[in-house]
Protein backbone atom coordinates (compact mmCIF):
# COMPACT_ATOMS: atom_id res chain seq x y z
CA UNK A 1 103.32 49.23 122.69
CA UNK A 2 103.90 46.09 120.59
CA UNK A 3 100.52 46.33 119.10
CA UNK A 4 101.19 49.83 117.86
CA UNK A 5 104.13 48.36 115.84
CA UNK A 6 102.48 45.27 114.48
CA UNK A 7 102.70 44.77 110.74
CA UNK A 8 104.34 48.14 110.20
CA UNK A 9 106.54 49.34 107.32
CA UNK A 10 108.04 51.69 109.94
CA UNK A 11 107.17 53.39 113.30
CA UNK A 12 108.52 56.40 115.13
CA UNK A 13 108.52 57.34 118.71
CA UNK A 14 108.91 61.07 119.26
CA UNK A 15 109.21 62.86 122.52
CA UNK A 16 108.42 66.52 121.61
CA UNK A 17 109.15 67.92 125.13
CA UNK A 18 108.06 71.40 126.02
CA UNK A 19 108.67 74.79 124.74
CA UNK A 20 108.16 76.45 128.17
CA UNK A 21 111.02 77.92 130.33
CA UNK A 22 111.95 76.43 133.66
CA UNK A 23 109.09 76.99 136.06
CA UNK A 24 111.06 78.47 138.85
CA UNK A 25 111.42 81.71 140.71
CA UNK A 26 115.14 81.50 140.01
CA UNK A 27 114.56 81.66 136.35
CA UNK A 28 114.23 85.49 135.99
CA UNK A 29 114.29 85.52 132.23
CA UNK A 30 111.18 83.65 131.02
CA UNK A 31 111.29 85.07 127.45
CA UNK A 32 109.73 82.45 125.26
CA UNK A 33 111.42 83.98 122.16
CA UNK A 34 114.74 82.89 123.37
CA UNK A 35 115.25 79.09 123.07
CA UNK A 36 118.10 79.10 125.56
CA UNK A 37 115.42 79.72 128.29
CA UNK A 38 113.77 76.37 127.51
CA UNK A 39 114.26 73.53 129.97
CA UNK A 40 114.97 71.31 126.95
CA UNK A 41 117.98 73.44 126.02
CA UNK A 42 119.34 73.47 129.54
CA UNK A 43 118.97 69.78 130.01
CA UNK A 44 121.11 69.52 126.67
CA UNK A 45 123.83 71.59 128.42
CA UNK A 46 123.68 69.26 131.51
CA UNK A 47 124.13 66.20 129.24
CA UNK A 48 126.98 67.94 127.44
CA UNK A 49 128.65 68.61 130.79
CA UNK A 50 128.42 64.92 131.63
CA UNK A 51 129.82 63.80 128.33
CA UNK A 52 132.82 66.26 128.70
CA UNK A 53 133.40 64.99 132.20
CA UNK A 54 133.80 61.45 130.84
CA UNK A 55 136.64 62.69 128.75
CA UNK A 56 138.19 64.62 131.60
CA UNK A 57 137.06 68.03 130.39
CA UNK A 58 135.26 70.91 132.21
CA UNK A 59 132.30 72.44 130.35
CA UNK A 60 133.12 75.78 132.04
CA UNK A 61 136.55 75.64 130.21
CA UNK A 62 134.95 74.56 126.82
CA UNK A 63 134.22 76.70 123.80
CA UNK A 64 130.93 77.26 122.21
CA UNK A 65 131.90 75.22 119.24
CA UNK A 66 132.79 72.32 121.52
CA UNK A 67 129.52 72.48 123.41
CA UNK A 68 127.46 72.94 120.34
CA UNK A 69 128.89 69.74 118.81
CA UNK A 70 127.40 67.75 121.80
CA UNK A 71 123.83 69.29 122.10
CA UNK A 72 120.76 68.94 119.87
CA UNK A 73 119.72 71.72 117.60
CA UNK A 74 116.14 70.76 118.16
CA UNK A 75 113.86 73.58 119.22
CA UNK A 76 110.42 72.57 120.70
CA UNK A 77 108.92 75.81 119.42
CA UNK A 78 109.29 74.64 115.84
CA UNK A 79 107.57 71.26 116.60
CA UNK A 80 104.47 73.21 118.03
CA UNK A 81 104.61 76.03 115.43
CA UNK A 82 101.90 74.51 113.28
CA UNK A 83 103.72 74.95 109.89
CA UNK A 84 104.80 71.85 107.98
CA UNK A 85 108.27 73.25 107.19
CA UNK A 86 108.99 73.98 110.78
CA UNK A 87 107.75 70.54 111.90
CA UNK A 88 109.97 68.99 109.29
CA UNK A 89 113.03 70.92 110.52
CA UNK A 90 112.18 69.95 114.14
CA UNK A 91 112.07 66.28 113.30
CA UNK A 92 115.31 66.42 111.31
CA UNK A 93 116.96 68.16 114.35
CA UNK A 94 115.65 65.72 116.82
CA UNK A 95 116.80 62.69 114.75
CA UNK A 96 120.31 64.19 114.41
CA UNK A 97 121.15 63.72 118.12
CA UNK A 98 118.20 61.46 119.06
CA UNK A 99 119.04 60.27 122.52
CA UNK A 100 115.65 58.87 123.66
CA UNK A 101 113.68 61.57 122.08
CA UNK A 102 113.48 60.06 118.61
CA UNK A 103 113.43 56.30 118.03
CA UNK A 104 112.88 54.57 114.72
CA UNK A 105 111.48 51.05 114.34
CA UNK A 106 111.52 48.77 111.30
CA UNK A 107 108.94 46.04 110.22
CA UNK A 108 110.57 43.50 112.53
CA UNK A 109 109.69 45.99 115.36
CA UNK A 110 113.33 46.47 116.11
CA UNK A 111 114.84 49.97 116.94
CA UNK A 112 117.11 50.87 114.14
CA UNK A 113 119.18 53.86 112.94
CA UNK A 114 117.61 53.76 109.42
CA UNK A 115 115.37 51.76 107.29
CA UNK A 116 115.78 50.61 103.58
CA UNK A 117 112.56 52.02 102.26
CA UNK A 118 112.89 55.72 103.35
CA UNK A 119 115.70 58.02 104.35
CA UNK A 120 115.34 60.40 107.31
CA UNK A 121 114.29 63.30 105.10
CA UNK A 122 111.45 61.20 103.53
CA UNK A 123 110.40 60.01 107.03
CA UNK A 124 110.42 63.55 108.30
CA UNK A 125 108.26 64.71 105.32
CA UNK A 126 105.76 61.89 105.83
CA UNK A 127 105.36 62.61 109.55
CA UNK A 128 105.20 66.39 109.19
CA UNK A 129 102.57 66.00 106.51
CA UNK A 130 100.42 63.60 108.37
CA UNK A 131 100.89 64.80 112.02
CA UNK A 132 99.53 68.26 111.18
CA UNK A 133 96.36 66.59 109.95
CA UNK A 134 95.86 65.27 113.51
CA UNK A 135 94.81 67.53 116.45
CA UNK A 136 97.57 66.31 118.81
CA UNK A 137 99.95 69.18 118.54
CA UNK A 138 97.40 71.88 118.97
CA UNK A 139 95.96 70.02 122.01
CA UNK A 140 99.35 69.68 123.64
CA UNK A 141 100.20 73.31 122.78
CA UNK A 142 96.84 74.36 124.43
CA UNK A 143 97.64 72.40 127.50
CA UNK A 144 101.10 73.95 127.89
CA UNK A 145 99.77 77.44 127.49
CA UNK A 146 97.09 76.78 130.04
CA UNK A 147 99.81 75.50 132.52
CA UNK A 148 101.96 78.59 131.71
CA UNK A 149 99.06 81.00 132.59
CA UNK A 150 98.72 79.39 136.01
CA UNK A 151 102.34 80.58 136.58
CA UNK A 152 102.88 77.80 139.09
CA UNK A 153 106.56 77.52 140.18
CA UNK A 154 108.32 74.45 141.34
CA UNK A 155 109.08 76.30 144.60
CA UNK A 156 105.30 76.67 145.26
CA UNK A 157 104.74 73.08 144.35
CA UNK A 158 107.53 71.81 146.73
CA UNK A 159 105.99 73.91 149.49
CA UNK A 160 102.55 72.41 148.87
CA UNK A 161 104.09 68.92 148.83
CA UNK A 162 105.80 69.41 152.25
CA UNK A 163 102.53 70.78 153.66
CA UNK A 164 100.58 67.90 152.49
CA UNK A 165 103.14 65.44 153.80
CA UNK A 166 102.80 66.99 157.22
CA UNK A 167 99.08 66.10 157.23
CA UNK A 168 100.13 62.40 157.57
CA UNK A 169 97.36 61.24 155.36
CA UNK A 170 96.37 57.66 155.12
CA UNK A 171 96.58 55.81 151.73
CA UNK A 172 92.91 55.98 151.44
CA UNK A 173 92.91 59.71 152.01
CA UNK A 174 95.66 60.29 149.52
CA UNK A 175 93.61 58.32 146.96
CA UNK A 176 90.61 60.55 147.68
CA UNK A 177 92.76 63.49 147.00
CA UNK A 178 93.88 62.19 143.72
CA UNK A 179 90.42 61.33 142.78
CA UNK A 180 89.07 64.83 143.77
CA UNK A 181 86.82 63.35 146.47
CA UNK A 182 88.50 65.12 149.37
CA UNK A 183 86.19 67.67 151.09
CA UNK A 184 88.96 69.55 152.94
CA UNK A 185 89.29 72.90 151.05
CA UNK A 186 92.94 73.39 152.24
CA UNK A 187 94.03 69.96 151.17
CA UNK A 188 92.24 70.45 147.89
CA UNK A 189 94.26 73.62 147.26
CA UNK A 190 97.51 71.87 147.96
CA UNK A 191 96.54 68.91 145.86
CA UNK A 192 95.60 70.99 142.90
CA UNK A 193 99.09 72.50 142.92
CA UNK A 194 100.69 69.04 142.99
CA UNK A 195 98.49 67.55 140.22
CA UNK A 196 99.08 70.66 138.02
CA UNK A 197 102.83 70.35 138.29
CA UNK A 198 102.72 66.54 137.86
CA UNK A 199 100.62 67.06 134.79
CA UNK A 200 103.24 69.55 133.40
CA UNK A 201 105.95 66.88 133.88
CA UNK A 202 103.75 64.20 132.28
CA UNK A 203 103.05 66.41 129.27
CA UNK A 204 106.79 67.28 128.97
CA UNK A 205 107.91 63.65 128.80
CA UNK A 206 105.07 61.95 126.84
CA UNK A 207 105.65 60.13 123.60
CA UNK A 208 103.90 60.35 120.27
CA UNK A 209 103.85 57.17 118.35
CA UNK A 210 103.47 57.18 114.62
CA UNK A 211 102.87 53.82 112.74
CA UNK A 212 102.73 53.33 108.97
CA UNK A 213 101.36 50.26 107.22
CA UNK A 214 100.83 49.29 103.59
CA UNK A 215 97.65 47.46 104.54
CA UNK A 216 94.85 48.84 106.60
CA UNK A 217 91.98 51.18 106.69
CA UNK A 218 91.26 54.71 107.55
CA UNK A 219 93.70 57.61 107.06
CA UNK A 220 96.51 57.22 104.60
CA UNK A 221 99.27 59.25 102.83
CA UNK A 222 100.48 58.55 99.24
CA UNK A 223 104.16 58.23 98.85
CA UNK A 224 105.25 57.69 95.38
CA UNK A 225 102.96 54.95 93.98
CA UNK A 226 102.04 53.49 97.32
CA UNK A 227 99.68 54.21 100.14
CA UNK A 228 100.77 54.20 103.71
CA UNK A 229 97.96 53.81 106.25
CA UNK A 230 99.02 55.72 109.38
CA UNK A 231 97.88 55.92 113.09
CA UNK A 232 99.08 58.24 115.85
CA UNK A 233 98.90 57.49 119.53
CA UNK A 234 100.08 59.13 122.81
CA UNK A 235 101.87 57.10 125.27
CA UNK A 236 103.80 57.39 128.62
CA UNK A 237 101.51 60.30 129.70
CA UNK A 238 101.17 58.89 133.37
CA UNK A 239 101.40 61.40 136.18
CA UNK A 240 104.89 61.45 137.66
CA UNK A 241 105.45 60.58 141.32
CA UNK A 242 105.11 63.72 143.52
CA UNK A 243 108.39 62.99 145.28
CA UNK A 244 110.21 63.73 141.94
CA UNK A 245 109.52 67.42 142.57
CA UNK A 246 112.70 67.49 144.71
CA UNK A 247 114.73 65.99 141.87
CA UNK A 248 113.38 68.71 139.46
CA UNK A 249 114.16 71.37 142.04
CA UNK A 250 117.66 70.17 142.79
CA UNK A 251 118.93 70.60 139.21
CA UNK A 252 117.75 74.21 138.62
CA UNK A 253 120.68 76.10 140.02
CA UNK A 254 123.13 74.12 137.84
CA UNK A 255 120.87 74.43 134.76
CA UNK A 256 120.79 78.22 135.07
CA UNK A 257 124.47 78.39 135.74
CA UNK A 258 125.14 76.38 132.65
CA UNK A 259 122.81 78.50 130.54
CA UNK A 260 124.38 81.70 131.77
CA UNK A 261 127.86 80.34 130.92
CA UNK A 262 126.73 79.45 127.42
CA UNK A 263 125.15 82.86 126.99
CA UNK A 264 128.61 84.48 127.75
CA UNK A 265 130.35 82.54 124.96
CA UNK A 266 130.96 84.15 121.63
């Protein structure tokens, strides 16, 4: 990643996450129009719960105002909307409570809270203007919609994982499965479910790196009286270990419980 930041004026790492709901049979309401159904929002509630626990408080005894002060306003749907004003708002919201989802780097390649040359509104404007000129957002959105149409739940994936484990495959056989070289149709079917779910997890946690330089070639954006040459890259898109499916499944009950409690607040 160091090469991506070499000789930059500034660089940004963004984890846009997914706009899809939890892929579970337990998630009865999968309405995409309600941001509270998104896994991102529910994870925010889980993080708020942990923050409150550290101060000796119970989230189930907390008010909506208390909880809202601890969670990000970021809505992944705005990021993937395709409109510059919505993308701008999404970046601002992501930067307000960044956690690990928004990281800013200066010309010394150090992670910082701000840079001298541009404020956060200017940075969000530069990114929203240039990122929409790339095809990254539409590609990612297309992948998510394709996965959504498959309607594969984490419960189905867990079942496929257990069935595949019972086969006691050798490392060589597992490698053949991953590479699509396995000839057994039943194993192929199980493997497809696992790789599909692992792909969803990878897409949900990838990073988009934006780097801006005063010197370079190729695409540039004019800011004031200067040119900034920019480059976008996707990193951290590796398939997740299949044994992480259990971790994903184990949090679902609490996530839905938290969302339902938040929904009950006025």
